[in-house]
Amino acid sequence: MKNPLLLGLCSALAACSSIPDEHADIVIDNAQIIDMRTGEIAANQSLAIRDGIIIQRSNQPLSAQYQSSTFIDAKGQYVMPGLWDMHVHFGGGEKLIEENKQLLPLYLAHGVTTVRDAAADLSESVLSWREQVKQGQLVGPTIFTSGPKLEGKGSIWPGDLEVETTEEMHAAMDLLDTMNVDFIKITDSALTPELYLKAVKEVKKRGYQISGHIPFSLSVTDVSKAGLDAIEHMTYMLKAAAKNEANISAKVASKELTYRTALPIITAQFDESTAREKFTVLASNDTAVVPTLIGGKITAYLDEDNHQQDAFLNYIGKGLKATYQWRVDRANKDTPEQIIQRKARFTKTAQLLPLAQQAGVSIIAGTDAGFLNSFIYPGLSLHQELAIFTDYGLTPLQTLQSATLAGPKFLNKQKQYGALTKGKVADIILLSQNPLTDIRNTKTLSGVISHNTFYDRNALDRLKQQAKAFVANQP
C-alpha cells in the first residue's frame, strides 16, 4: 500500500513546481508575430519582457514559466515592432515648448514608438526630452535627434547653426559633438554649394550619419558620392530623374532659375531610364531617401480640402496651428496653372517610389510632422504616408519595412530594433487586422508596448484625451 503522507508530499511538490519561478515585467501569449524581413507570420508565439528588453520568445505559453505584472493574451492579434517616423520637427520658439511636448504622447497613441527629430529651434528641449523618455520620466516615443542643423548665414529656418567659412563649419560640428547628437542634418537655403560638399565630407570623417536637403545647383548623384546618407524629401529624387538635370543645376547656380521656378521644369523633364540609372548610383552609394509625401499631397490638394474641419486640429496647440498658416498663404497665391503643376508634381514624385525600390534605394518612412508643416499630424500622418506608399506601388511588406527596418538601419541600430526576438528592444504594437493584406490595417491598433509599459486601447485613448484637454484648456 502506498504511504498517504508520501502521496500528499508528492502532490504538494507537483503543485509547487507549476508555479512560475521566473519574473518578467510583461508576458504576451498567443500572438501572431510578423517577421519584418520575410513577411511570414508565426502563430501561437509568446514573448517575455523585462526592463524593456525581450528576454525570451517561445511557441509555448510563457505565462506558465514567468510571473509578470502585466499579462497580455494576444489571441487574434497581429504583433510587430513599433513604427518609426524618421522625419519630425519640434519648434516654434520657447513660447511653444509645452505645446511641442504635448505632442509626444500622440505618437505613442498611434503606434509610433520612435521618432527622429530633423532639426528646428527647440534642440535643447528635445535633447532633454530624449533623456527623460529614456529614463521613463516622460511618456513618449524614443527620440533620436540631429540637434540644430547646418546652414548658411541668413538661413530661412529658425534655430540653425549658420556657417559661411570652413572654420565656422568645424566649430559648428564641435558644438554638435558636445551635444551628443544622433546624426547630423544639413540644408541649403543659404549654404554655398562648395561649403555644403565640404561639410558632408567632414561629417563622414567624424563618423556621423548625415541627411539633408540638396542644393538645386548640385547634382543629386554628386552629393550622394560625397557621402550624404539620406535625402530628405522625394522632390530631390525627381530632380535626379530629370534628363537635363545638369542644365537645371547650372541655371540654378547662375540664378537664372530658383528652386520654385525649377520645379515645373524637373517634372516636365522626367525620364524613366534616367531615373533608374541615377537611382542605381544612389543605391550603390547607400544613399537612402525619406520621401515625406504626405505633406506634398496635402499642399497639392489644398484647393479641394482646406483641412479646416480636421478633427485632429483639436489636438494641436494654438501656437502650433498658427505656424501652419505660412504654407497655406503661399499655396493660396498659386495660379490655376500652378495648382495643376503642384498636383502633377505630387503624382510624379510618388510614382518614383517603385523605381527607387527596384533600384535598391532604402526607403525610410517619415512625415515632416510638427510645426510649420500644415496639417501633417503627429502619429496619424505616418499611417497616411504608408497608405501613399502602397497606393503608388510598394507592397505592404515593403512599406512596413520602411517604417520598422529602414530607420534602425540608417541609425546603425539594427541590433536593438526591427524584430521581436530575444535581446531586442520591446517596442511593440498589436493590431486587430493584418497589415500585410492592407497597409491601412496599421490603424487597427489595440495596444502598444513602449519603455516597459503596456498601453491597451483604453490607455491609448486616454493619451489622446489628455492632449485634447490640454488644447481645450489653453487660454
Short mmCIF file of C-alpha atoms in Angstrom, two decimals:
data_model
loop_
_atom_site.label_atom_id
_atom_site.label_comp_id
_atom_site.label_asym_id
_atom_site.label_seq_id
_atom_site.Cartn_x
_atom_site.Cartn_y
_atom_site.Cartn_z
CA MET A 1 0.00 0.00 0.00
CA LYS A 2 1.27 3.47 -0.89
CA ASN A 3 2.04 5.79 2.02
CA PRO A 4 -0.67 8.53 2.12
CA LEU A 5 1.79 11.00 3.65
CA LEU A 6 4.19 10.40 0.76
CA LEU A 7 1.36 10.80 -1.75
CA GLY A 8 0.41 14.10 -0.12
CA LEU A 9 4.00 15.36 -0.23
CA CYS A 10 4.34 14.42 -3.91
CA SER A 11 1.08 16.19 -4.69
CA ALA A 12 2.27 19.34 -2.90
CA LEU A 13 5.59 19.29 -4.72
CA ALA A 14 3.83 18.90 -8.05
CA ALA A 15 1.65 21.89 -7.29
CA CYS A 16 4.67 23.95 -6.26
CA SER A 17 6.53 23.02 -9.43
CA SER A 18 3.71 24.51 -11.53
CA ILE A 19 4.15 27.96 -10.00
CA PRO A 20 6.30 30.19 -12.26
CA ASP A 21 9.65 30.82 -10.61
CA GLU A 22 10.99 33.44 -13.04
CA HIS A 23 9.99 37.09 -13.25
CA ALA A 24 9.12 39.19 -16.28
CA ASP A 25 7.55 42.62 -16.38
CA ILE A 26 5.32 41.78 -19.36
CA VAL A 27 4.32 38.45 -20.87
CA ILE A 28 2.47 38.07 -24.17
CA ASP A 29 0.87 34.75 -25.15
CA ASN A 30 -0.98 33.57 -28.28
CA ALA A 31 0.47 36.24 -30.58
CA GLN A 32 0.69 36.15 -34.36
CA ILE A 33 4.12 37.72 -34.84
CA ILE A 34 5.01 39.27 -38.19
CA ASP A 35 8.59 38.86 -39.39
CA MET A 36 9.51 42.25 -40.87
CA ARG A 37 12.14 40.78 -43.20
CA THR A 38 10.14 37.98 -44.77
CA GLY A 39 6.51 38.84 -44.10
CA GLU A 40 5.99 35.42 -42.57
CA ILE A 41 3.52 35.21 -39.69
CA ALA A 42 4.31 32.87 -36.82
CA ALA A 43 1.23 31.78 -34.86
CA ASN A 44 0.96 30.95 -31.16
CA GLN A 45 4.04 32.94 -30.16
CA SER A 46 4.89 34.12 -26.67
CA LEU A 47 7.22 36.87 -25.51
CA ALA A 48 8.66 37.63 -22.09
CA ILE A 49 9.86 41.18 -21.47
CA ARG A 50 11.99 42.53 -18.66
CA ASP A 51 13.32 46.09 -18.32
CA GLY A 52 12.09 46.92 -21.82
CA ILE A 53 14.02 44.06 -23.48
CA ILE A 54 12.68 40.79 -24.89
CA ILE A 55 14.25 38.09 -22.72
CA GLN A 56 12.56 35.07 -24.31
CA ARG A 57 10.42 34.09 -27.28
CA SER A 58 8.71 30.73 -27.47
CA ASN A 59 5.98 28.82 -29.29
CA GLN A 60 4.79 27.68 -25.86
CA PRO A 61 2.86 29.91 -23.42
CA LEU A 62 5.39 31.77 -21.29
CA SER A 63 2.80 32.73 -18.71
CA ALA A 64 3.39 29.25 -17.27
CA GLN A 65 7.08 30.00 -16.87
CA TYR A 66 7.13 33.64 -15.76
CA GLN A 67 5.41 35.61 -13.07
CA SER A 68 4.60 39.01 -14.57
CA SER A 69 2.99 42.25 -13.51
CA THR A 70 1.35 42.58 -16.95
CA PHE A 71 -0.07 39.67 -18.94
CA ILE A 72 -1.40 40.13 -22.48
CA ASP A 73 -3.48 37.49 -24.22
CA ALA A 74 -2.85 38.43 -27.84
CA LYS A 75 -5.21 35.84 -29.33
CA GLY A 76 -6.37 37.05 -32.74
CA GLN A 77 -3.87 39.93 -32.73
CA TYR A 78 -1.08 40.66 -35.19
CA VAL A 79 2.05 41.65 -33.30
CA MET A 80 5.01 43.52 -34.79
CA PRO A 81 7.74 46.06 -33.97
CA GLY A 82 6.56 49.61 -33.31
CA LEU A 83 6.51 52.13 -36.14
CA TRP A 84 9.26 54.72 -36.71
CA ASP A 85 8.62 58.23 -38.03
CA MET A 86 12.04 59.28 -39.27
CA HIS A 87 11.27 62.94 -40.02
CA VAL A 88 9.52 65.07 -37.41
CA HIS A 89 10.05 68.58 -36.06
CA PHE A 90 9.66 70.27 -32.70
CA GLY A 91 9.81 74.03 -32.98
CA GLY A 92 8.25 77.45 -32.94
CA GLY A 93 10.28 79.12 -30.22
CA GLU A 94 10.34 78.99 -26.43
CA LYS A 95 6.70 80.02 -26.12
CA LEU A 96 5.71 76.76 -27.81
CA ILE A 97 7.86 74.36 -25.77
CA GLU A 98 4.91 72.97 -23.83
CA GLU A 99 2.75 72.64 -26.95
CA ASN A 100 5.51 70.62 -28.61
CA LYS A 101 5.99 68.47 -25.53
CA GLN A 102 2.29 67.63 -25.54
CA LEU A 103 2.70 66.07 -28.98
CA LEU A 104 4.87 63.25 -27.66
CA PRO A 105 2.06 61.03 -26.30
CA LEU A 106 0.17 61.42 -29.59
CA TYR A 107 2.90 59.47 -31.36
CA LEU A 108 2.52 56.55 -28.96
CA ALA A 109 -1.26 56.77 -29.23
CA HIS A 110 -0.88 56.00 -32.94
CA GLY A 111 1.67 53.19 -32.59
CA VAL A 112 4.73 55.32 -33.37
CA THR A 113 7.29 54.16 -30.82
CA THR A 114 10.31 56.01 -32.28
CA VAL A 115 10.77 59.42 -33.90
CA ARG A 116 13.77 61.10 -35.49
CA ASP A 117 13.80 64.85 -34.89
CA ALA A 118 15.11 66.52 -38.04
CA ALA A 119 16.00 69.90 -36.50
CA ALA A 120 14.30 73.16 -35.59
CA ASP A 121 14.69 75.75 -32.85
CA LEU A 122 13.96 73.69 -29.70
CA SER A 123 17.03 71.46 -29.74
CA GLU A 124 17.82 71.95 -26.05
CA SER A 125 14.31 70.84 -25.08
CA VAL A 126 14.35 67.90 -27.48
CA LEU A 127 17.68 66.68 -26.10
CA SER A 128 16.21 66.88 -22.61
CA TRP A 129 13.08 65.00 -23.66
CA ARG A 130 15.24 62.34 -25.29
CA GLU A 131 16.81 61.56 -21.92
CA GLN A 132 13.57 61.88 -19.93
CA VAL A 133 11.81 59.40 -22.21
CA LYS A 134 14.77 57.05 -21.97
CA GLN A 135 14.63 57.19 -18.16
CA GLY A 136 10.87 56.65 -18.05
CA GLN A 137 10.25 60.15 -16.70
CA LEU A 138 8.26 61.29 -19.74
CA VAL A 139 5.63 59.46 -21.80
CA GLY A 140 6.53 59.47 -25.46
CA PRO A 141 8.39 57.68 -28.23
CA THR A 142 12.11 57.03 -28.23
CA ILE A 143 13.73 60.16 -29.68
CA PHE A 144 16.75 60.41 -31.95
CA THR A 145 17.76 63.94 -32.88
CA SER A 146 20.14 65.90 -35.09
CA GLY A 147 20.14 68.88 -32.76
CA PRO A 148 20.38 72.16 -34.73
CA LYS A 149 21.17 71.65 -38.39
CA LEU A 150 23.95 73.07 -40.54
CA GLU A 151 23.03 76.03 -42.76
CA GLY A 152 24.43 79.21 -44.29
CA LYS A 153 24.25 82.75 -42.95
CA GLY A 154 20.76 84.21 -43.25
CA SER A 155 19.01 80.81 -43.38
CA ILE A 156 15.23 80.88 -43.74
CA TRP A 157 14.88 78.25 -41.00
CA PRO A 158 14.94 79.05 -37.26
CA GLY A 159 17.47 77.52 -34.89
CA ASP A 160 20.18 76.62 -37.41
CA LEU A 161 23.93 76.63 -36.91
CA GLU A 162 24.75 79.21 -39.57
CA VAL A 163 28.21 79.00 -41.13
CA GLU A 164 29.93 80.64 -44.07
CA THR A 165 33.57 79.56 -43.65
CA THR A 166 35.32 76.24 -43.21
CA GLU A 167 36.41 77.32 -39.72
CA GLU A 168 32.83 78.11 -38.70
CA MET A 169 31.70 74.80 -40.12
CA HIS A 170 34.25 72.91 -38.00
CA ALA A 171 33.24 74.92 -34.91
CA ALA A 172 29.59 74.04 -35.51
CA MET A 173 30.44 70.35 -35.68
CA ASP A 174 32.48 70.64 -32.49
CA LEU A 175 29.36 72.01 -30.82
CA LEU A 176 27.25 69.12 -32.16
CA ASP A 177 29.85 66.75 -30.70
CA THR A 178 29.28 68.23 -27.24
CA MET A 179 25.51 67.89 -27.66
CA ASN A 180 25.83 64.15 -28.33
CA VAL A 181 23.51 64.27 -31.33
CA ASP A 182 22.40 61.06 -33.03
CA PHE A 183 23.05 62.22 -36.60
CA ILE A 184 23.66 65.49 -38.45
CA LYS A 185 21.30 67.30 -40.79
CA ILE A 186 22.28 69.81 -43.45
CA THR A 187 20.14 72.10 -45.63
CA ASP A 188 20.79 74.58 -48.36
CA SER A 189 18.68 77.73 -48.13
CA ALA A 190 21.80 79.87 -47.60
CA LEU A 191 24.75 77.47 -47.56
CA THR A 192 27.07 77.70 -50.56
CA PRO A 193 27.35 74.53 -52.66
CA GLU A 194 31.10 74.40 -52.04
CA LEU A 195 30.78 74.57 -48.26
CA TYR A 196 27.86 72.13 -48.39
CA LEU A 197 30.03 69.46 -50.02
CA LYS A 198 32.91 70.16 -47.62
CA ALA A 199 30.54 69.80 -44.67
CA VAL A 200 29.15 66.47 -45.90
CA LYS A 201 32.66 65.07 -46.26
CA GLU A 202 33.71 66.38 -42.83
CA VAL A 203 30.65 64.88 -41.16
CA LYS A 204 31.52 61.49 -42.59
CA LYS A 205 35.12 61.84 -41.36
CA ARG A 206 33.76 62.38 -37.87
CA GLY A 207 31.72 59.18 -38.04
CA TYR A 208 28.20 60.59 -38.14
CA GLN A 209 25.31 59.74 -40.41
CA ILE A 210 24.17 62.79 -42.36
CA SER A 211 20.92 63.59 -44.10
CA GLY A 212 19.51 66.71 -45.66
CA HIS A 213 18.16 68.78 -48.48
CA ILE A 214 20.28 69.06 -51.62
CA PRO A 215 21.22 72.36 -53.30
CA PHE A 216 19.49 72.52 -56.67
CA SER A 217 22.78 73.87 -58.04
CA LEU A 218 24.42 70.48 -57.38
CA SER A 219 23.83 67.09 -58.95
CA VAL A 220 21.99 64.69 -56.65
CA THR A 221 24.41 61.90 -57.53
CA ASP A 222 27.44 64.10 -56.82
CA VAL A 223 26.11 64.83 -53.35
CA SER A 224 25.48 61.12 -52.86
CA LYS A 225 29.07 60.37 -53.85
CA ALA A 226 30.28 62.97 -51.34
CA GLY A 227 28.69 60.88 -48.58
CA LEU A 228 25.11 62.03 -47.94
CA ASP A 229 23.41 59.10 -46.21
CA ALA A 230 19.79 60.13 -46.72
CA ILE A 231 17.92 62.55 -48.93
CA GLU A 232 15.12 64.30 -47.07
CA HIS A 233 12.08 64.67 -49.38
CA MET A 234 11.36 62.89 -52.65
CA THR A 235 11.44 66.10 -54.68
CA TYR A 236 15.21 65.80 -54.92
CA MET A 237 14.78 62.35 -56.44
CA LEU A 238 12.55 63.94 -59.07
CA LYS A 239 15.36 66.36 -59.92
CA ALA A 240 17.77 63.41 -60.28
CA ALA A 241 15.28 61.83 -62.69
CA ALA A 242 15.21 64.87 -64.99
CA LYS A 243 17.04 64.13 -68.23
CA ASN A 244 18.54 67.63 -68.21
CA GLU A 245 19.49 67.76 -64.52
CA ALA A 246 22.94 69.16 -65.30
CA ASN A 247 21.40 72.05 -67.25
CA ILE A 248 18.91 72.77 -64.45
CA SER A 249 21.72 72.76 -61.85
CA ALA A 250 23.75 75.20 -63.96
CA LYS A 251 20.80 77.57 -64.33
CA VAL A 252 20.12 77.50 -60.59
CA ALA A 253 23.82 78.16 -59.91
CA SER A 254 23.74 81.17 -62.28
CA LYS A 255 20.49 82.35 -60.63
CA GLU A 256 18.59 82.04 -63.90
CA LEU A 257 16.31 79.63 -62.04
CA THR A 258 15.24 79.33 -58.41
CA TYR A 259 14.11 76.24 -56.53
CA ARG A 260 10.47 77.22 -57.12
CA THR A 261 10.82 78.04 -60.81
CA ALA A 262 12.84 74.88 -61.43
CA LEU A 263 10.14 72.58 -60.01
CA PRO A 264 7.80 72.53 -63.03
CA ILE A 265 10.80 72.02 -65.30
CA ILE A 266 12.07 68.95 -63.49
CA THR A 267 8.56 67.48 -63.54
CA ALA A 268 8.30 68.04 -67.29
CA GLN A 269 11.80 66.66 -67.89
CA PHE A 270 11.22 63.37 -66.03
CA ASP A 271 12.74 60.39 -67.81
CA GLU A 272 12.31 56.84 -66.52
CA SER A 273 15.60 55.49 -67.86
CA THR A 274 17.44 58.43 -66.31
CA ALA A 275 15.65 57.79 -63.03
CA ARG A 276 16.65 54.13 -62.97
CA GLU A 277 20.25 54.96 -63.84
CA LYS A 278 20.58 57.69 -61.17
CA PHE A 279 18.76 55.67 -58.51
CA THR A 280 21.15 52.77 -59.07
CA VAL A 281 24.02 55.17 -58.34
CA LEU A 282 22.32 56.29 -55.13
CA ALA A 283 21.81 52.67 -54.08
CA SER A 284 25.46 51.82 -54.76
CA ASN A 285 26.46 54.73 -52.50
CA ASP A 286 23.99 53.53 -49.83
CA THR A 287 22.11 56.83 -50.03
CA ALA A 288 18.56 56.40 -48.71
CA VAL A 289 15.52 58.61 -49.21
CA VAL A 290 12.88 59.83 -46.75
CA PRO A 291 10.00 60.66 -49.16
CA THR A 292 7.71 62.72 -46.82
CA LEU A 293 4.96 62.51 -49.44
CA ILE A 294 2.02 63.28 -47.16
CA GLY A 295 2.97 66.96 -46.95
CA GLY A 296 3.22 67.26 -50.70
CA LYS A 297 -0.19 65.66 -51.09
CA ILE A 298 -1.81 67.96 -48.53
CA THR A 299 -0.36 71.08 -50.15
CA ALA A 300 -1.12 69.91 -53.69
CA TYR A 301 -4.81 69.49 -52.93
CA LEU A 302 -5.43 72.42 -50.59
CA ASP A 303 -7.83 73.88 -53.16
CA GLU A 304 -10.02 70.78 -52.72
CA ASP A 305 -9.58 70.30 -48.94
CA ASN A 306 -8.52 73.19 -46.72
CA HIS A 307 -8.44 70.89 -43.65
CA GLN A 308 -10.31 73.37 -41.50
CA GLN A 309 -12.71 70.63 -40.39
CA ASP A 310 -10.00 68.09 -39.45
CA ALA A 311 -10.81 66.52 -36.09
CA PHE A 312 -7.09 66.30 -35.33
CA LEU A 313 -6.89 70.09 -35.07
CA ASN A 314 -8.38 69.58 -31.60
CA TYR A 315 -5.07 68.00 -30.54
CA ILE A 316 -2.81 70.76 -31.88
CA GLY A 317 -2.00 73.79 -29.70
CA LYS A 318 -2.97 77.27 -30.81
CA GLY A 319 0.61 78.39 -31.34
CA LEU A 320 1.49 75.37 -33.47
CA LYS A 321 -1.66 75.76 -35.54
CA ALA A 322 -0.64 79.35 -36.24
CA THR A 323 2.65 78.12 -37.74
CA TYR A 324 0.66 76.24 -40.38
CA GLN A 325 -0.57 79.46 -41.96
CA TRP A 326 2.50 80.44 -43.98
CA ARG A 327 2.29 77.38 -46.22
CA VAL A 328 -1.45 77.85 -46.59
CA ASP A 329 -1.00 81.50 -47.57
CA ARG A 330 1.67 80.60 -50.11
CA ALA A 331 -0.46 77.85 -51.65
CA ASN A 332 -3.47 80.18 -51.83
CA LYS A 333 -1.45 82.55 -54.03
CA ASP A 334 -0.88 79.88 -56.67
CA THR A 335 -2.47 80.48 -60.03
CA PRO A 336 -4.76 77.85 -61.59
CA GLU A 337 -1.79 76.73 -63.71
CA GLN A 338 0.44 76.40 -60.62
CA ILE A 339 -2.24 74.35 -58.86
CA ILE A 340 -2.28 71.95 -61.80
CA GLN A 341 1.51 71.83 -61.70
CA ARG A 342 1.73 71.07 -57.99
CA LYS A 343 -0.76 68.18 -58.35
CA ALA A 344 1.18 66.78 -61.28
CA ARG A 345 4.41 67.13 -59.32
CA PHE A 346 2.99 65.23 -56.35
CA THR A 347 1.78 62.40 -58.58
CA LYS A 348 5.06 62.15 -60.47
CA THR A 349 7.08 62.25 -57.27
CA ALA A 350 5.01 59.48 -55.68
CA GLN A 351 5.38 57.38 -58.83
CA LEU A 352 9.13 57.32 -58.20
CA LEU A 353 8.67 55.01 -55.19
CA PRO A 354 8.72 51.66 -57.03
CA LEU A 355 11.56 52.85 -59.27
CA ALA A 356 13.66 53.67 -56.21
CA GLN A 357 12.69 50.39 -54.55
CA GLN A 358 13.62 48.36 -57.64
CA ALA A 359 16.98 50.15 -57.88
CA GLY A 360 17.79 49.16 -54.30
CA VAL A 361 17.43 52.58 -52.66
CA SER A 362 16.47 52.28 -49.00
CA ILE A 363 13.12 54.00 -48.48
CA ILE A 364 12.69 55.39 -44.97
CA ALA A 365 9.24 56.36 -43.71
CA GLY A 366 8.97 59.91 -42.38
CA THR A 367 6.32 62.60 -42.44
CA ASP A 368 7.61 66.12 -41.64
CA ALA A 369 5.06 66.28 -38.80
CA GLY A 370 5.32 69.18 -36.42
CA PHE A 371 5.44 72.93 -36.58
CA LEU A 372 5.34 74.86 -39.89
CA ASN A 373 4.16 71.86 -41.92
CA SER A 374 0.46 72.37 -42.41
CA PHE A 375 -1.90 69.59 -41.28
CA ILE A 376 0.80 66.92 -41.03
CA TYR A 377 -0.37 65.49 -37.75
CA PRO A 378 1.87 63.69 -35.23
CA GLY A 379 1.21 59.95 -35.32
CA LEU A 380 -1.71 59.94 -37.72
CA SER A 381 0.36 61.25 -40.63
CA LEU A 382 2.65 58.22 -40.62
CA HIS A 383 -0.32 55.95 -41.37
CA GLN A 384 -1.28 58.33 -44.17
CA GLU A 385 2.28 58.23 -45.52
CA LEU A 386 2.29 54.44 -45.51
CA ALA A 387 -1.01 54.38 -47.38
CA ILE A 388 0.53 56.58 -50.10
CA PHE A 389 3.43 54.13 -50.40
CA THR A 390 1.12 51.23 -51.26
CA ASP A 391 -1.19 53.38 -53.40
CA TYR A 392 1.80 54.17 -55.62
CA GLY A 393 3.28 50.71 -55.99
CA LEU A 394 5.07 49.42 -52.91
CA THR A 395 3.86 46.19 -51.37
CA PRO A 396 2.51 46.24 -47.81
CA LEU A 397 5.63 44.37 -46.65
CA GLN A 398 7.99 46.83 -48.35
CA THR A 399 6.01 49.65 -46.78
CA LEU A 400 6.17 48.11 -43.30
CA GLN A 401 9.91 47.64 -43.75
CA SER A 402 10.27 51.37 -44.45
CA ALA A 403 8.74 52.06 -41.03
CA THR A 404 10.44 49.33 -38.98
CA LEU A 405 13.75 48.31 -40.59
CA ALA A 406 14.97 51.28 -42.63
CA GLY A 407 15.12 53.67 -39.66
CA PRO A 408 17.25 51.38 -37.48
CA LYS A 409 19.50 50.71 -40.48
CA PHE A 410 20.10 54.45 -41.05
CA LEU A 411 20.96 54.99 -37.39
CA ASN A 412 23.01 51.77 -37.11
CA LYS A 413 20.58 50.39 -34.53
CA GLN A 414 19.72 47.10 -36.24
CA LYS A 415 21.00 45.05 -33.30
CA GLN A 416 18.47 46.65 -30.96
CA TYR A 417 15.43 47.13 -33.20
CA GLY A 418 13.49 45.70 -36.12
CA ALA A 419 12.48 42.24 -34.85
CA LEU A 420 10.69 40.63 -31.93
CA THR A 421 13.42 38.26 -30.84
CA LYS A 422 15.47 37.73 -27.70
CA GLY A 423 17.69 40.68 -26.87
CA LYS A 424 15.77 43.26 -28.93
CA VAL A 425 14.10 46.36 -27.52
CA ALA A 426 10.47 45.59 -26.74
CA ASP A 427 8.85 48.38 -28.78
CA ILE A 428 5.76 46.53 -29.94
CA ILE A 429 2.36 47.22 -31.46
CA LEU A 430 -0.68 44.94 -31.53
CA LEU A 431 -3.12 45.15 -34.43
CA SER A 432 -6.54 43.55 -34.73
CA GLN A 433 -6.21 43.15 -38.52
CA ASN A 434 -3.37 42.03 -40.78
CA PRO A 435 -1.33 44.94 -42.23
CA LEU A 436 0.16 42.64 -44.87
CA THR A 437 -3.20 42.33 -46.60
CA ASP A 438 -3.98 46.05 -46.34
CA ILE A 439 -1.48 48.60 -45.05
CA ARG A 440 -4.35 50.68 -43.67
CA ASN A 441 -4.73 47.99 -41.03
CA THR A 442 -1.84 49.65 -39.18
CA LYS A 443 -4.62 51.87 -37.83
CA THR A 444 -6.39 48.91 -36.16
CA LEU A 445 -4.25 49.45 -33.09
CA SER A 446 -5.24 47.51 -29.98
CA GLY A 447 -2.12 48.02 -27.88
CA VAL A 448 1.38 49.47 -27.67
CA ILE A 449 4.40 48.46 -25.59
CA SER A 450 6.96 51.21 -25.09
CA HIS A 451 9.60 51.66 -22.42
CA ASN A 452 8.43 48.64 -20.45
CA THR A 453 4.82 49.87 -20.29
CA PHE A 454 1.77 48.34 -21.95
CA TYR A 455 -0.89 50.73 -23.21
CA ASP A 456 -4.13 48.96 -24.05
CA ARG A 457 -6.77 50.56 -26.24
CA ASN A 458 -8.26 52.48 -23.32
CA ALA A 459 -4.86 53.79 -22.25
CA LEU A 460 -4.10 54.90 -25.81
CA ASP A 461 -7.42 56.72 -25.94
CA ARG A 462 -6.57 58.45 -22.67
CA LEU A 463 -3.32 59.75 -24.18
CA LYS A 464 -5.37 61.36 -26.94
CA GLN A 465 -7.90 62.73 -24.47
CA GLN A 466 -5.17 64.32 -22.38
CA ALA A 467 -3.74 66.06 -25.46
CA LYS A 468 -7.21 67.26 -26.42
CA ALA A 469 -7.84 68.54 -22.89
CA PHE A 470 -4.55 70.48 -22.93
CA VAL A 471 -5.60 72.28 -26.11
CA ALA A 472 -9.14 72.89 -24.88
CA ASN A 473 -7.82 74.49 -21.68
CA GLN A 474 -5.37 76.83 -23.38
CA PRO A 475 -6.07 80.48 -22.55
#
